[in-house]
XYZ file of C-alpha atoms in Angstrom:
474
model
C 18.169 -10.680 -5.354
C 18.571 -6.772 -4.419
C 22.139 -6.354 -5.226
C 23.980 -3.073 -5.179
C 27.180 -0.940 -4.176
C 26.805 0.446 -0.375
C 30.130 2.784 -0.797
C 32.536 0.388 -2.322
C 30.643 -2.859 -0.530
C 28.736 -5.096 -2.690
C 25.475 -5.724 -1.189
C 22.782 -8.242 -1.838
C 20.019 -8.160 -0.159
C 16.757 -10.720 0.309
C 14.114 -10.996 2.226
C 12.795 -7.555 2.406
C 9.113 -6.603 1.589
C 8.609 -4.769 -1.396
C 7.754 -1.391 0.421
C 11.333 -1.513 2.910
C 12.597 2.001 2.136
C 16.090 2.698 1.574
C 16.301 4.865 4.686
C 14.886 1.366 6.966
C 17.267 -0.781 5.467
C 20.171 1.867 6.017
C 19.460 2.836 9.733
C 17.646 -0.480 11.028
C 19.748 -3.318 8.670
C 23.264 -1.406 8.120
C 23.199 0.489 11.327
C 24.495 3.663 8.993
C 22.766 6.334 11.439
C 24.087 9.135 9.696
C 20.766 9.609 7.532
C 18.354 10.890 9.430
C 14.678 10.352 9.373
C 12.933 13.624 9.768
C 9.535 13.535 7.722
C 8.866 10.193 6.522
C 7.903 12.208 3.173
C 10.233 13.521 1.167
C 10.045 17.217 2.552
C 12.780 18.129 4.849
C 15.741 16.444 3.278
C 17.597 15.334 6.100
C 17.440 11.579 4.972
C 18.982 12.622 1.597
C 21.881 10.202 0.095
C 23.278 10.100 -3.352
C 22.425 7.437 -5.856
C 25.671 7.157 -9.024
C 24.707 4.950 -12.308
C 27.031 4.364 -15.227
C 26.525 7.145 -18.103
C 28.938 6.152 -20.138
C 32.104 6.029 -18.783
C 31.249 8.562 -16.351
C 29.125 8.149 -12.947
C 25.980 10.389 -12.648
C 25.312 11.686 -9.151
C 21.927 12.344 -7.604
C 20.648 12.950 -4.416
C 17.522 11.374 -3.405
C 15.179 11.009 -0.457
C 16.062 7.957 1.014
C 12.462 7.693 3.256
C 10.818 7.494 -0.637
C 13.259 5.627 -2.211
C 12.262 1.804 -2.362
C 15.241 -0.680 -1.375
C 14.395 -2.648 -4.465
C 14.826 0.574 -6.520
C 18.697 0.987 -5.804
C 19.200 -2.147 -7.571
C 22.310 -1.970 -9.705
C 23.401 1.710 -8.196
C 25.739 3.006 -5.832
C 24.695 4.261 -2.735
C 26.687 6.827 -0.659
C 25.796 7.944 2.371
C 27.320 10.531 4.891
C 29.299 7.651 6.536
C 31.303 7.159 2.817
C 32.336 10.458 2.281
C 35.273 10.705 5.069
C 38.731 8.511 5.228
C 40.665 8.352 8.028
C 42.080 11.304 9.627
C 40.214 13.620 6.914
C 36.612 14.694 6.552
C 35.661 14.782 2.883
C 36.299 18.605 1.482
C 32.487 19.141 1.388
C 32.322 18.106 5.393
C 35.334 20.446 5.759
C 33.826 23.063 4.273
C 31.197 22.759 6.383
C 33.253 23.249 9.194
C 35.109 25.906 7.867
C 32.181 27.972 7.380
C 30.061 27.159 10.633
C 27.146 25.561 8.302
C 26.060 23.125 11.291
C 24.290 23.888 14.886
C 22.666 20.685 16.346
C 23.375 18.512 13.175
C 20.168 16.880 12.999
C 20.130 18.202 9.140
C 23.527 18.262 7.869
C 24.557 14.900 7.107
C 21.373 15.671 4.372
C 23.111 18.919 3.397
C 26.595 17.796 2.825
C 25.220 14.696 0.625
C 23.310 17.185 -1.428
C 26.386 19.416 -1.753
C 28.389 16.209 -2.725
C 26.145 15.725 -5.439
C 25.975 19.210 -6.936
C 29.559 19.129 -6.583
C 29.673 16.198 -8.740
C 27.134 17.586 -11.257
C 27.866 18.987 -14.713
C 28.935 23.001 -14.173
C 27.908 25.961 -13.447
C 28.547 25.622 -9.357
C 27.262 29.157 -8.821
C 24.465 30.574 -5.857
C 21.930 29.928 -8.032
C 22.533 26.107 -8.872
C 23.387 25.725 -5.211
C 20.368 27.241 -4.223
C 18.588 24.386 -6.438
C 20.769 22.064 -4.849
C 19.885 22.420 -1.256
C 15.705 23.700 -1.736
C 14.904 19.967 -0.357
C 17.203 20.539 2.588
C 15.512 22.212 5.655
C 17.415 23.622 8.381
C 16.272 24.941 11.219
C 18.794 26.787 13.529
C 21.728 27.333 11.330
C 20.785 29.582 8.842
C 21.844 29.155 5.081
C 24.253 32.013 4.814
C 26.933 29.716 6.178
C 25.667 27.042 4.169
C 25.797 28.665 0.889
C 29.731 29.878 2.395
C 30.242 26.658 2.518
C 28.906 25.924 -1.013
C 30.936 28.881 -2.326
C 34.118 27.501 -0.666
C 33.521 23.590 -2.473
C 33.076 25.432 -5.890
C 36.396 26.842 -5.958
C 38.876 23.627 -5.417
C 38.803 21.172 -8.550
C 36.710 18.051 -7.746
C 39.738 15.076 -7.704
C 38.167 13.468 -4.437
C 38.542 9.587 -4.183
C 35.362 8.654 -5.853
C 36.045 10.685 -9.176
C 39.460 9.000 -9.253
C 38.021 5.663 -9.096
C 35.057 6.114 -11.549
C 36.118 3.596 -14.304
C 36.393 0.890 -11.821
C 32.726 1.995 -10.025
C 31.196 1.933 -13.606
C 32.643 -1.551 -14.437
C 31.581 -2.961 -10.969
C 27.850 -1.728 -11.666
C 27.497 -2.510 -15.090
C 28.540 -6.155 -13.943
C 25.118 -6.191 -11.736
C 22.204 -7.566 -14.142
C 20.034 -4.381 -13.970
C 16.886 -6.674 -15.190
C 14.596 -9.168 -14.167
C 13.323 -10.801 -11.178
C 13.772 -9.531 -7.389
C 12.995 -12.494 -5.234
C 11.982 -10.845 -1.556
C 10.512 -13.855 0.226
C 6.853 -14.296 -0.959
C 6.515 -10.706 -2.297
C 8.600 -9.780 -5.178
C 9.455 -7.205 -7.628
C 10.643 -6.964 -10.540
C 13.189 -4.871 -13.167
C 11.796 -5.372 -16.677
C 14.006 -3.892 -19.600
C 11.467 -3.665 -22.433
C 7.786 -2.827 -22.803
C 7.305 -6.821 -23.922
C 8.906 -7.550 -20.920
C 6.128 -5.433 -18.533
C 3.343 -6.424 -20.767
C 4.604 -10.105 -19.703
C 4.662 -9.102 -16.083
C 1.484 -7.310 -15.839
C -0.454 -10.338 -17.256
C 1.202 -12.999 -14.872
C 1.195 -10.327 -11.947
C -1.949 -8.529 -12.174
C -1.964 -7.305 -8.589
C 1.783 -5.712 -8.780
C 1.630 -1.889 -8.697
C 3.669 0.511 -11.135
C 6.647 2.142 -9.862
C 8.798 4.617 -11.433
C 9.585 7.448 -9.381
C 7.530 6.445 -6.199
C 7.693 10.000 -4.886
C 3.577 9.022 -4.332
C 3.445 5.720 -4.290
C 5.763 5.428 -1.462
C 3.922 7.536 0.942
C 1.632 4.882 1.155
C 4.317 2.968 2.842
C 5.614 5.781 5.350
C 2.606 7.925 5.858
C -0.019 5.019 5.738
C 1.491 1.955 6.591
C -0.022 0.227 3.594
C 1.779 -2.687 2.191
C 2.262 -3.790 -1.327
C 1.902 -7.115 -2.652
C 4.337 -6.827 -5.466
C 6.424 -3.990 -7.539
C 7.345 -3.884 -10.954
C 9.654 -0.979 -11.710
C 9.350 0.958 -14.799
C 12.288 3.235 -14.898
C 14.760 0.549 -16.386
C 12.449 0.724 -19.527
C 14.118 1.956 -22.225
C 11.231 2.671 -24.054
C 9.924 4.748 -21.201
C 12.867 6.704 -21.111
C 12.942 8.353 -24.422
C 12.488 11.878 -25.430
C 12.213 13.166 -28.805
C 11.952 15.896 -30.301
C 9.694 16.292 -33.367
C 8.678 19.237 -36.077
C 5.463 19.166 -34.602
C 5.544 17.801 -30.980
C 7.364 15.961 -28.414
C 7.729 12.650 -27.306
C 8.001 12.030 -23.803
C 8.436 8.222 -22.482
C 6.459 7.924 -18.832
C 9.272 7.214 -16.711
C 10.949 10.002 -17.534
C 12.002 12.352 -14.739
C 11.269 15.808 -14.131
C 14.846 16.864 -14.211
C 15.607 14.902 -17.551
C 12.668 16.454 -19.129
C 13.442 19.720 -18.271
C 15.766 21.078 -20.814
C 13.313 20.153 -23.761
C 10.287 21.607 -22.001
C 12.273 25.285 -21.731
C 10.478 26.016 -24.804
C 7.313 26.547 -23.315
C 7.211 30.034 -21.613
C 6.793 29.557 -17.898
C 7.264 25.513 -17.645
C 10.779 25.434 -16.493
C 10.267 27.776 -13.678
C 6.953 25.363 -12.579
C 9.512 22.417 -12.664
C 12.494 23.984 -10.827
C 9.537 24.416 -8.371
C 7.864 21.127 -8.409
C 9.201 19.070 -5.001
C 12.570 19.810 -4.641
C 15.981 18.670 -6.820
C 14.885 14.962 -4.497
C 12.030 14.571 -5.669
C 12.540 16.113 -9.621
C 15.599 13.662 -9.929
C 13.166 10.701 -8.549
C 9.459 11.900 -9.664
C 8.303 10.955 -13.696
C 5.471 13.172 -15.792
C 4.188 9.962 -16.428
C 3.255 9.168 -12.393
C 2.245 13.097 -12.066
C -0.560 12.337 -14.349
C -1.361 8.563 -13.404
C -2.117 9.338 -9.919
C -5.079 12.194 -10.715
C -4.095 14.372 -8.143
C -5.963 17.461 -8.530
C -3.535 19.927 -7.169
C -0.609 17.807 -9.366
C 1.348 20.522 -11.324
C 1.931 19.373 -14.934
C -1.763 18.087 -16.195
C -2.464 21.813 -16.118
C 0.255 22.760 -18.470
C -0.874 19.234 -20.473
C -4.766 20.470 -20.989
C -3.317 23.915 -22.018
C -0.928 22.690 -24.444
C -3.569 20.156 -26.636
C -1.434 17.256 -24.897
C -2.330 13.088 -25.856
C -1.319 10.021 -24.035
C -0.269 6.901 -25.512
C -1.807 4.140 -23.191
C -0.517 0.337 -23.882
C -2.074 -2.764 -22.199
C -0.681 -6.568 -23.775
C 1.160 -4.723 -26.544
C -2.117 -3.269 -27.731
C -1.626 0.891 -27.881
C -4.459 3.517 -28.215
C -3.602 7.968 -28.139
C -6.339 9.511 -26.005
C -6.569 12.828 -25.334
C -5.575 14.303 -21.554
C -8.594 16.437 -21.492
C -10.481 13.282 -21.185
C -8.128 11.045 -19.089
C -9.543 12.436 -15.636
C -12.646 10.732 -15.155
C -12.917 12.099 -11.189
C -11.286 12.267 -8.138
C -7.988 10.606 -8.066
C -9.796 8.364 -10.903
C -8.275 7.904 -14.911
C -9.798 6.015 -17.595
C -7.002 3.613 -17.418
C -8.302 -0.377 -18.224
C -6.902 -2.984 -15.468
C -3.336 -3.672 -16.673
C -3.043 -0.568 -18.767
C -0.802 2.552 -18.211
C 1.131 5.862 -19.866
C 3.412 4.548 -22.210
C 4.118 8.075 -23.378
C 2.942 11.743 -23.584
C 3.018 13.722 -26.765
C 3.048 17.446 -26.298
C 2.164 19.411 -29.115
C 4.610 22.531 -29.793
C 3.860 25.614 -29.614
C 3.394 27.821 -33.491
C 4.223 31.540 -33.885
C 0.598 32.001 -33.845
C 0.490 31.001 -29.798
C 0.766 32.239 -26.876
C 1.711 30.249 -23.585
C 1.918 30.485 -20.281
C 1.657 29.225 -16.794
C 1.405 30.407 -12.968
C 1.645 28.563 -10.028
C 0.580 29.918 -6.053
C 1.518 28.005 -3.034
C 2.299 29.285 0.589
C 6.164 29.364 -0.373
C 8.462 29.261 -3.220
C 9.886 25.928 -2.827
C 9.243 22.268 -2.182
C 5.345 23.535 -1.773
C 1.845 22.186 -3.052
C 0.254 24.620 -5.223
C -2.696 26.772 -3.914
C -3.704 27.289 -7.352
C -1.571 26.515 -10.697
C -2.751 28.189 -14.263
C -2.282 27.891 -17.782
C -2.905 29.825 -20.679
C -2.516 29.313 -24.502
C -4.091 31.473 -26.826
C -4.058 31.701 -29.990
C -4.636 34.970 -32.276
C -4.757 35.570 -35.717
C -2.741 38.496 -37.787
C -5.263 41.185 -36.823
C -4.354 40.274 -33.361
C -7.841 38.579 -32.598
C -7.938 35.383 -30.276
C -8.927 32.782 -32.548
C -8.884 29.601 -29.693
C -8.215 29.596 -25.789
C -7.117 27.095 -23.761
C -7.212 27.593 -19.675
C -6.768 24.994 -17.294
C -6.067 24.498 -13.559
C -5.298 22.595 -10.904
C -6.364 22.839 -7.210
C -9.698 24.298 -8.446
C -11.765 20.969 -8.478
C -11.956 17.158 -7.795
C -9.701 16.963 -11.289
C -7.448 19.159 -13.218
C -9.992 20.807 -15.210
C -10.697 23.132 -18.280
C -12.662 26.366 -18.369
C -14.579 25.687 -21.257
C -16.776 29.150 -20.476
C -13.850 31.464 -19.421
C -12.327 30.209 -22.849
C -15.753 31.017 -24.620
C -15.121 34.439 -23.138
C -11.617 35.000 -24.309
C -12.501 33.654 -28.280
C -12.998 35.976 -30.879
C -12.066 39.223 -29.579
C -9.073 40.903 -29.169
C -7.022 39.865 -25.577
C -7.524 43.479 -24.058
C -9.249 44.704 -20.479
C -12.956 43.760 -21.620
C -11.655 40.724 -23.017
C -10.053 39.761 -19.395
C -13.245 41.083 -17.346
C -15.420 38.569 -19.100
C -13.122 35.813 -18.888
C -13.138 36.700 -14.880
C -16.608 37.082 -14.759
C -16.420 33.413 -16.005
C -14.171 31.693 -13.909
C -16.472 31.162 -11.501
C -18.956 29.341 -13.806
C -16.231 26.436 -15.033
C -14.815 26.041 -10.998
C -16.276 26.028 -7.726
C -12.944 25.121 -5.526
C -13.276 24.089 -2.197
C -11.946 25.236 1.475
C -8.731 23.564 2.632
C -5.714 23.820 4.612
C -4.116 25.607 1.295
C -6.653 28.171 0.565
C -10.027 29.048 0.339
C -12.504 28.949 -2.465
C -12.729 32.489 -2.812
C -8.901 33.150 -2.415
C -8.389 30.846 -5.372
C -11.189 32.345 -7.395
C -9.808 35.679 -6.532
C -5.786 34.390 -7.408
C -7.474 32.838 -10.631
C -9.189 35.997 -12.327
C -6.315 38.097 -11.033
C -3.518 35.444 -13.240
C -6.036 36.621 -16.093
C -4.808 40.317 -15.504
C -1.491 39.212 -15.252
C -1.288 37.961 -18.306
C -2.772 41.113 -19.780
C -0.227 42.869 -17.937
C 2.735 41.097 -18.743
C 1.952 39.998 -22.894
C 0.879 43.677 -23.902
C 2.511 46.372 -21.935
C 6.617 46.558 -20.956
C 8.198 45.302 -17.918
C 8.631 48.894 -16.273
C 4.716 49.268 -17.313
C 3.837 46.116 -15.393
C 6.123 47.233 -12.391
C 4.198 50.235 -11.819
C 0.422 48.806 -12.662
């Protein structure tokens, strides 16, 4: 049984196939027309709701995409939609501010905007333009204009945050942590399930070897809305504890699969470059829904981390029946949308090797627009150079430039040692074109992402060995 807070109403639910998103079950089942449906994809934001779980004895907030999020996925969390936020007489102070600073024309999007304002309101501090502008880069408007918006935003940031729902957190917490938030979701003849432990998945995968992997479904669910597929069964990772962890070693990290984007984010600010990819990846949605773990199962060639993962040396820990084995990512991408993964195998973890004073990092990532966009073309660079300054290894790898996320074995070649200067970078570019032959598609052409690629070579050149006013005038 699906069983959950809808504002302060305990829901159960039953019946539902596994793929009924959250946004069906709100606008056909609960009649809660305030979320809109506007892509069907995660893109436009106007379905976005906020999601609160118990951490601690304090309620984290985070908006989501309700047309990706699975109904079975909200089991044991809150949901609040627009329709929660008001009380009688009063619109909530985000709504009001809203009003206050004309942020709304025909409406069609706000109802997304003011949920993701709740949420950022809710979130840990700073509330300044720039985490606002985080807040709201999965929230498309288009006759309004975000001036008002971010007005709005401004106005919200100044007045303390006592609204009814942070005065009744303690109660919220108790009332979810009451909901079992493991085992079995019985949904007529198709079923998913919650399991808490890595035993408890291996179990499921060997009694349920058709079920597909969920953690994030950012992917998976576009099945369901864009193709209309169905799925016989679900068994969600992200309750895993196991699959959550991150540590932190002298030599490397540990990242468990089901780990999201956002929660991964502070540790991964080590790496020059990576936390700018992330803060670019989706939007805030689809970071505080989307795992590293999925990014990598699902072989997408144009998916931004496994180019940062081939740079970096990275290895997956892959577990089938309790039964674990590291491979390197390098070799994980056996073709198109195709892994190496054994039937009822997957990522138990990612170990990311950390960066020595010896190295040199970096990554770059082209698409049409800043935000919530598909890279064109993403790069990465690590080289390393020995005290006379001579490059003593390369690593470059990119997505969007094949049928996988690939290594440039020759432009590396090209790069070893020799000092990382102008000739160096010339024959590196000469070689580019040797390790990738990209194709012609709606994002680029071929030779626009050769070109983009050999001219991210210069840029590094650029930006590692002359100063910033240097660079601005090159």
């Amino acid at each position: 049984m699906i069983q959950f807070l809808l504002g302060d109403e305990t829901v159960q639910a039953d019946g539902f196939a596994p793929e009924t998103s959250l946004l069906d079950y709100l606008r056909i089942h609960r009649a809660r027309t305030g979320t809109k449906e506007g892509c069907a994809s995660g893109d436009c934001g106007a379905c976005t709701v906020v999601l609160a779980e118990p951490e601690g004895e304090a309620l984290r907030y985070r908006a989501v995409n309700a047309c990706i999020t699975l109904l079975s996925s909200v089991h044991g969390r809150q949901v609040l939609t627009v329709e929660h936020l008001g009380e009688p007489g009063a619109l909530h102070p985000v709504q009001q501010a809203m009003v206050d600073c004309h942020g709304s024309q025909c409406g069609f999007c706000t109802p997304g905007i003011v949920m993701s304002l709740f949420a950022w309101r809710h979130s840990p501090p700073p509330h300044d333009r720039e985490t606002a502008l985080t807040a709201l880069s999965g929230n498309l408007c288009r006759c309004t204009g975000y001036r008002p918006i971010l007005d709005a935003a401004a106005q919200i940031a100044g007045q303390p945050c006592h609204d009814r729902f942070a005065q009744n957190t303690a109660l919220t917490v108790a009332r979810l942590e009451g909901i079992s938030t493991a085992g079995a979701l019985h949904d007529g003849e198709a079923r998913a399930w919650l399991p808490a432990s890595l035993d408890g998945l291996d179990t499921l995968l060997q009694r349920h070897p058709q079920a597909r992997l969920i953690a994030g479904g950012t992917d998976l669910a576009l099945e369901a809305t864009q193709n209309l597929k169905t799925f016989p069964a679900l068994i969600h990772l992200d309750r895993v504890s196991e699959l959550q962890r991150l540590e932190v070693h002298p030599g490397h990290l540990l990242i468990g699969a089901a780990r999201t984007y956002a929660d991964c984010l502070e540790a991964l600010q080590e790496f020059p470059g990576v936390a700018p990819l992330l803060e670019r990846l989706g939007s805030l949605q689809i970071r505080q829904r989307g795992t590293l773990g999925g990014n990598i199962a699902n072989a997408s060639p144009i998916g931004d981390m496994p180019p940062v993962l081939l740079a970096l040396d990275a290895r997956l820990r892959l577990r089938k029946a309790g039964a674990v084995r590291e491979v390197a990512i390098e070799s994980f991408f056996t073709g198109y949308r195709q892994t190496l993964l054994q039937p009822g195998e997957y990522i138990e973890a990612l170990l990311i090797p950390r960066l020595r004073g010896n190295q040199r990092f970096r990554v770059d990532k082209i698409s049409k627009r800043r935000d919530d966009d598909i890279s064109a073309i993403c790069l990465a660079l690590r080289l390393d150079f020995d005290d006379a300054g001579i490059v003593t290894d390369a690593r470059l790898a990119c997505g969007g430039m094949a049928a996988t996320p690939l290594r440039g074995a020759r432009t590396e070649a090209a790069l070893r040692s020799r000092p990382f200067d102008a000739a160096a970078v010339a024959a590196a570019q000469a070689a580019i074109p040797q390790d990738f032959q990209p194709i012609d598609d709606l994002r680029a052409s071929a030779a626009y992402r050769l070109k983009v690629a050999q001219n991210l070579l210069q840029r590094a050149l650029l930006e590692w060995t002359q100063s910033p006013a240097e660079v601005r005038h090159a």
